[in-house]
Amino acid sequence: MEDRLNELRAEALARVAAATDEAALRAVDKDYNGKEGAVTLLLASVPGLPPAERPVVGKGANVLKRDIQGAIAARKEALEQAAVEAERSGAGFDATLPGAPQSRGSLHPLTQVRREVEAIFTSMGYAVLDGPEVELDYYNFQALNIPADHPAREMQDTFYCDREGRLVMRTQTSPVQIRAMERLAPPFRVIAPGRVFRNEEQDATHEHTFHQVEGLVVGEDITVGHLSGVLKGFLRRFFLRELEVRLRPGYFPFVEPGFELDIRCPFCDDGCRVCKHTRWVEFCGCGMVHPRVLDAGGVDPEAWTGFAFGFGLDRLVMLRYGIDDIRHFMGGDLRFLEQF
Ligand code: PHE
């Protein structure tokens, strides 16, 4: 019986030493210590042995079992160590294998078009300004000639940020008009692109978060002619063709007179879904800066005049690419975004 133990020991340890991977080690463990393993069977036979042999074989088999398990664990660690060292040595590294492909992102269409708009206006001498998205009621409304109880407030369903109603998510980029006048001495021309927020029912043309581009020019003897010339010039460069425009009277408390500027539908000659079969699409609100607004910005209305406009950037991107639903912009669907 002791011979049998020695035999098993020699055989098992040789197999452990020869194993080159974990699977081989698991097989050794199974063949000796598994349910039907040689050592297991030997142990099971102990009760049937002559009494004198039982303690020797029983103890010997248990020691052998432990030794095999120890040898397996040691071999496994050695193999792992060797694998780490092989990798560190650089041997077997193939520099010519292709790398993991890196997918390349692209700028959001809103960003691309915003940059284009900025480039066109900066080429016309405009500076690009920023303003806070969480804005004081004062800048978003009061300084723009919209007092607290004015019905015009209902044109824009506002997210308020505090109970007192002093802080709002700006509903328009027009507050940057006041901030611009406070900071700059006329004459100046600026645009202010940015995000705006309204508590609107969402549909294909309305989002709670959207984007506007504000424009403000303050100078001597600025007229409606300058306003329409600048907007026409911008549209020509943006759409790369002459698009007919029309000015309709429009009410915005911070301009007088105020207009809505429409453009000829870029998609059709005789009516389509985009223009709702009117052949015109609304492009922006605009007008001559109200004297009270100049005053609020610290600009003398006797000495200076100005025009302002505000258009929807989302709308412009939709017109450029024929996108039919504004919700795509913030939807985060890669199938949409990867097209740009
Ligand atoms: N702020 C206005 C709006 O959001 C647009 C506008 C800007 C109108 C400047 C006139 C002048 O509807």
Coordinates of C-alpha atoms and ligand atoms in Angstrom, one line a residue:
M1 CA 0.0 0.0 0.0
E2 CA 2.8 2.4 0.7
D3 CA 4.2 1.7 -2.7
R4 CA 0.9 2.6 -4.2
L5 CA 1.0 5.9 -2.3
N6 CA 4.5 6.7 -3.5
E7 CA 3.6 5.8 -7.1
L8 CA 0.6 8.1 -7.0
R9 CA 2.7 10.9 -5.5
A10 CA 5.4 10.6 -8.2
E11 CA 2.9 10.5 -11.0
A12 CA 0.7 13.4 -9.8
L13 CA 3.6 15.7 -9.0
A14 CA 5.2 15.0 -12.4
R15 CA 1.9 15.9 -14.1
V16 CA 1.7 19.1 -12.1
A17 CA 5.2 20.0 -13.0
A18 CA 4.5 19.4 -16.7
A19 CA 1.3 21.4 -16.8
T20 CA 1.5 24.5 -18.9
D21 CA -1.9 26.0 -18.3
E22 CA -4.7 26.1 -15.8
A23 CA -6.9 23.6 -17.6
A24 CA -4.1 20.9 -17.2
L25 CA -3.9 21.7 -13.5
R26 CA -7.6 21.3 -13.1
A27 CA -7.5 18.0 -14.8
V28 CA -4.8 16.8 -12.4
D29 CA -6.9 17.9 -9.4
K30 CA -9.8 16.0 -10.8
D31 CA -7.9 12.8 -11.6
Y32 CA -6.5 12.5 -8.0
N33 CA -8.8 14.5 -5.7
G34 CA -12.1 14.5 -7.7
K35 CA -15.1 12.3 -6.8
E36 CA -13.6 9.4 -8.7
G37 CA -10.0 10.5 -8.2
A38 CA -7.3 8.0 -7.4
V39 CA -6.5 9.4 -4.0
T40 CA -10.2 9.7 -3.2
L41 CA -10.8 6.1 -4.0
L42 CA -7.8 5.1 -1.9
L43 CA -9.2 6.9 1.0
A44 CA -12.6 5.2 0.5
S45 CA -10.9 1.8 0.6
V46 CA -9.4 2.4 4.1
P47 CA -12.3 0.9 6.1
G48 CA -11.8 -2.4 4.2
L49 CA -8.1 -2.7 5.0
P50 CA -6.5 -4.8 7.7
P51 CA -6.6 -2.7 10.9
A52 CA -2.8 -2.3 11.0
E53 CA -2.7 -0.7 7.6
R54 CA -5.6 1.7 8.1
P55 CA -3.9 4.5 10.0
V56 CA -0.8 4.5 7.7
V57 CA -2.8 4.5 4.5
G58 CA -5.4 6.9 5.8
K59 CA -2.9 9.4 7.0
G60 CA -0.6 8.9 3.9
A61 CA -3.5 9.5 1.5
N62 CA -4.6 12.7 3.3
V63 CA -1.0 14.1 3.2
L64 CA -0.8 13.2 -0.4
K65 CA -4.0 15.0 -1.2
R66 CA -2.8 18.1 0.5
D67 CA 0.6 17.9 -1.2
I68 CA -1.0 17.6 -4.6
Q69 CA -3.3 20.6 -3.9
G70 CA -0.3 22.6 -2.7
A71 CA 1.8 21.7 -5.8
I72 CA -1.1 22.7 -8.0
A73 CA -1.5 26.1 -6.3
A74 CA 2.3 26.8 -6.5
R75 CA 2.4 25.8 -10.2
K76 CA -0.6 28.0 -11.0
E77 CA 1.1 31.0 -9.4
A78 CA 4.3 30.3 -11.3
L79 CA 2.5 30.1 -14.6
E80 CA 0.7 33.4 -13.9
Q81 CA 4.0 35.1 -12.9
A82 CA 5.6 33.7 -16.1
A83 CA 2.7 35.1 -18.2
V84 CA 3.1 38.6 -16.7
E85 CA 6.9 38.5 -17.3
A86 CA 6.4 37.3 -20.8
E87 CA 4.1 40.2 -21.5
R88 CA 6.4 42.7 -19.9
S89 CA 9.4 41.4 -21.9
G90 CA 7.6 42.4 -25.1
A91 CA 8.3 39.0 -26.6
G92 CA 5.5 38.0 -28.9
F93 CA 4.3 41.6 -29.2
D94 CA 3.4 42.2 -32.8
A95 CA 3.6 45.8 -33.7
T96 CA 2.1 45.2 -37.1
L97 CA -1.3 44.0 -35.7
P98 CA -4.1 46.5 -36.3
G99 CA -5.1 48.4 -33.2
A100 CA -8.5 48.6 -31.7
P101 CA -10.5 50.9 -33.9
Q102 CA -11.2 54.3 -32.4
S103 CA -14.5 55.7 -33.4
R104 CA -14.4 59.3 -34.2
G105 CA -17.1 61.7 -33.0
S106 CA -18.3 64.8 -34.7
L107 CA -19.6 68.2 -33.6
H108 CA -23.3 68.4 -32.9
P109 CA -25.1 70.1 -35.8
L110 CA -26.1 72.9 -33.5
T111 CA -22.5 73.5 -32.7
Q112 CA -21.5 73.4 -36.3
V113 CA -24.1 75.9 -37.4
R114 CA -23.5 78.1 -34.4
R115 CA -19.9 78.4 -35.4
E116 CA -20.9 79.2 -39.0
V117 CA -23.2 81.9 -37.8
E118 CA -20.5 83.3 -35.6
A119 CA -18.0 83.3 -38.5
I120 CA -20.5 85.2 -40.7
F121 CA -21.2 87.8 -38.1
T122 CA -17.6 88.3 -36.9
S123 CA -16.7 88.9 -40.6
M124 CA -19.2 91.7 -40.5
G125 CA -17.4 93.2 -37.4
Y126 CA -19.6 91.7 -34.7
A127 CA -18.3 90.5 -31.3
V128 CA -19.6 87.3 -29.9
L129 CA -20.9 87.6 -26.3
D130 CA -22.1 85.2 -23.7
G131 CA -24.6 85.6 -20.9
P132 CA -25.8 83.5 -17.9
E133 CA -28.4 80.9 -18.4
V134 CA -29.8 81.4 -14.9
E135 CA -30.6 85.1 -15.2
L136 CA -32.0 87.8 -13.0
D137 CA -35.6 88.7 -13.7
Y138 CA -34.3 92.2 -14.0
Y139 CA -32.3 91.4 -17.1
N140 CA -34.7 88.8 -18.6
F141 CA -37.8 91.0 -18.3
Q142 CA -37.7 94.3 -16.4
A143 CA -34.8 96.0 -18.1
L144 CA -36.3 94.9 -21.4
N145 CA -39.4 97.0 -20.8
I146 CA -41.4 94.0 -19.4
P147 CA -42.5 95.1 -15.9
A148 CA -43.7 92.6 -13.3
D149 CA -47.4 92.5 -14.2
H150 CA -47.1 93.1 -17.9
P151 CA -49.2 90.7 -20.0
A152 CA -46.2 90.2 -22.3
R153 CA -44.7 87.9 -19.7
E154 CA -47.3 85.4 -20.7
M155 CA -45.8 85.1 -24.1
Q156 CA -43.0 83.2 -22.5
D157 CA -43.8 80.5 -20.0
T158 CA -41.0 80.9 -17.5
F159 CA -39.1 78.5 -15.2
Y160 CA -38.5 80.3 -12.0
C161 CA -35.6 79.4 -9.8
D162 CA -36.6 80.9 -6.5
R163 CA -39.8 81.6 -4.6
E164 CA -39.4 85.4 -4.8
G165 CA -39.2 85.2 -8.6
R166 CA -35.9 87.1 -8.8
L167 CA -34.0 84.3 -10.7
V168 CA -35.3 82.7 -13.9
M169 CA -34.0 80.3 -16.5
R170 CA -33.6 82.9 -19.2
T171 CA -36.5 82.6 -21.7
Q172 CA -34.6 84.4 -24.4
T173 CA -31.1 85.7 -25.2
S174 CA -32.3 89.3 -25.1
P175 CA -31.0 89.9 -21.6
V176 CA -27.6 89.9 -23.1
Q177 CA -28.6 93.2 -24.8
I178 CA -28.7 94.9 -21.5
R179 CA -25.5 93.2 -20.3
A180 CA -23.8 94.3 -23.5
M181 CA -24.8 97.9 -23.1
E182 CA -23.6 97.9 -19.5
R183 CA -20.2 96.7 -20.6
L184 CA -19.5 98.3 -24.0
A185 CA -19.5 101.9 -25.0
P186 CA -21.3 102.6 -28.3
P187 CA -21.0 102.3 -31.2
F188 CA -20.8 98.5 -31.1
R189 CA -22.3 95.4 -32.7
V190 CA -22.6 92.1 -31.0
I191 CA -24.3 88.7 -31.3
A192 CA -25.0 86.4 -28.3
P193 CA -25.8 82.8 -29.1
G194 CA -27.0 80.6 -26.3
R195 CA -29.4 78.2 -24.7
V196 CA -32.8 79.4 -23.5
F197 CA -35.6 77.7 -21.6
R198 CA -39.4 77.8 -21.6
N199 CA -41.9 75.6 -19.9
E200 CA -43.6 74.6 -23.2
E201 CA -45.6 71.6 -24.2
Q202 CA -43.1 69.6 -26.3
D203 CA -43.8 68.8 -29.9
A204 CA -42.0 68.7 -33.2
T205 CA -41.3 72.4 -33.1
H206 CA -41.2 73.1 -29.3
E207 CA -38.7 72.1 -26.7
H208 CA -38.2 73.2 -23.1
T209 CA -34.5 73.9 -24.0
F210 CA -33.6 75.5 -27.3
H211 CA -31.1 77.9 -28.8
Q212 CA -31.3 81.5 -29.9
V213 CA -28.9 84.0 -31.5
E214 CA -29.4 87.6 -30.3
G215 CA -28.0 90.5 -32.3
L216 CA -27.6 94.1 -31.1
V217 CA -26.2 97.0 -33.0
V218 CA -26.0 100.4 -31.3
G219 CA -24.7 103.4 -33.3
E220 CA -25.5 106.8 -34.7
D221 CA -28.5 107.0 -37.0
I222 CA -29.1 103.3 -37.2
T223 CA -32.3 102.6 -39.1
V224 CA -34.6 99.7 -40.1
G225 CA -32.7 99.7 -43.4
H226 CA -29.5 98.6 -41.6
L227 CA -31.5 96.0 -39.8
S228 CA -33.0 94.4 -42.9
G229 CA -29.7 94.8 -44.8
V230 CA -27.7 92.9 -42.2
L231 CA -30.3 90.1 -41.9
K232 CA -30.5 89.7 -45.7
G233 CA -26.8 89.7 -46.0
F234 CA -26.5 87.1 -43.3
L235 CA -29.2 84.9 -44.9
R236 CA -27.5 85.2 -48.3
R237 CA -24.2 84.0 -46.9
F238 CA -25.8 81.2 -44.9
F239 CA -28.1 79.7 -47.6
L240 CA -25.7 80.7 -50.4
R241 CA -28.5 82.2 -52.4
E242 CA -30.8 85.2 -52.4
L243 CA -33.9 84.4 -50.3
E244 CA -36.7 86.9 -50.4
V245 CA -37.6 88.2 -47.0
R246 CA -40.5 90.2 -45.7
L247 CA -41.0 92.3 -42.5
R248 CA -44.4 92.1 -40.7
P249 CA -45.3 94.2 -37.7
G250 CA -44.5 92.2 -34.6
Y251 CA -44.9 93.0 -30.9
F252 CA -41.9 92.7 -28.6
P253 CA -41.9 95.2 -25.7
F254 CA -38.1 95.9 -26.1
V255 CA -38.3 97.2 -29.7
E256 CA -40.3 99.9 -31.3
P257 CA -41.1 99.5 -34.1
G258 CA -41.0 95.7 -33.9
F259 CA -41.1 93.2 -36.7
E260 CA -41.2 89.6 -37.5
L261 CA -39.0 88.7 -40.4
D262 CA -40.1 85.9 -42.6
I263 CA -38.0 84.2 -45.4
R264 CA -39.2 82.5 -48.5
C265 CA -39.5 78.8 -47.9
P266 CA -36.1 77.3 -48.9
F267 CA -37.8 74.0 -49.7
C268 CA -40.6 74.8 -52.1
D269 CA -42.1 77.2 -54.6
D270 CA -45.7 76.5 -54.0
G271 CA -46.1 75.3 -50.4
C272 CA -44.9 72.4 -48.4
R273 CA -45.0 70.9 -44.9
V274 CA -42.1 73.1 -43.7
C275 CA -43.9 76.3 -44.5
K276 CA -47.3 74.9 -43.7
H277 CA -48.3 75.7 -47.3
T278 CA -47.8 79.5 -46.8
R279 CA -44.5 79.7 -48.8
W280 CA -43.0 81.7 -45.9
V281 CA -41.2 80.6 -42.8
E282 CA -40.8 82.8 -39.7
F283 CA -37.2 83.5 -39.2
C284 CA -36.8 86.0 -36.4
G285 CA -38.2 88.8 -34.2
C286 CA -36.5 92.1 -34.6
G287 CA -36.9 95.9 -34.4
M288 CA -35.4 99.2 -33.3
V289 CA -34.2 99.1 -29.7
H290 CA -36.8 100.8 -27.5
P291 CA -35.5 104.0 -25.9
R292 CA -36.4 102.7 -22.4
V293 CA -34.2 99.7 -23.1
L294 CA -31.3 101.9 -24.2
D295 CA -31.8 103.9 -21.0
A296 CA -31.8 100.7 -18.9
G297 CA -28.5 99.7 -20.4
G298 CA -27.0 103.2 -19.7
V299 CA -27.0 104.3 -23.3
D300 CA -28.4 107.8 -24.0
P301 CA -31.4 107.4 -26.3
E302 CA -31.0 111.0 -27.5
A303 CA -27.5 110.3 -28.9
W304 CA -27.8 106.7 -30.0
T305 CA -30.1 104.4 -31.8
G306 CA -29.9 100.7 -32.5
F307 CA -31.6 97.5 -33.8
A308 CA -31.9 94.1 -32.3
F309 CA -32.9 90.7 -33.6
G310 CA -33.3 87.3 -32.1
F311 CA -33.6 84.1 -34.1
G312 CA -33.9 80.4 -33.3
L313 CA -30.7 78.5 -34.0
D314 CA -32.6 75.2 -33.8
R315 CA -34.9 76.4 -36.5
L316 CA -32.0 77.5 -38.7
V317 CA -30.3 74.0 -38.4
M318 CA -33.7 72.4 -39.2
L319 CA -34.0 74.6 -42.3
R320 CA -30.4 73.9 -43.4
Y321 CA -30.7 70.1 -43.2
G322 CA -34.4 69.6 -43.6
I323 CA -34.8 68.2 -40.1
D324 CA -38.5 67.8 -39.2
D325 CA -38.4 67.5 -35.4
I326 CA -36.6 69.7 -32.9
R327 CA -36.6 66.9 -30.3
H328 CA -33.8 65.2 -32.3
F329 CA -31.3 67.8 -31.1
M330 CA -31.4 66.9 -27.4
G331 CA -32.5 63.3 -27.9
G332 CA -29.0 61.9 -27.9
D333 CA -29.8 59.3 -30.6
L334 CA -26.6 58.3 -32.3
R335 CA -28.4 57.4 -35.5
F336 CA -29.3 61.1 -35.8
L337 CA -26.0 62.5 -34.6
E338 CA -23.8 60.3 -36.8
Q339 CA -25.2 61.9 -39.9
F340 CA -23.4 65.2 -39.2
Ligands
PHE1 N1 -36.4 87.7 -27.7 C1 -37.4 87.6 -28.7 C2 -38.1 86.2 -28.6 O1 -37.5 85.3 -28.0 C3 -36.9 87.8 -30.1 C4 -36.4 89.2 -30.4 C5 -35.1 89.6 -30.1 C6 -37.3 90.2 -30.9 C7 -34.7 90.9 -30.4 C8 -36.9 91.4 -31.1 C9 -35.6 91.8 -30.9 O2 -39.1 86.0 -29.1

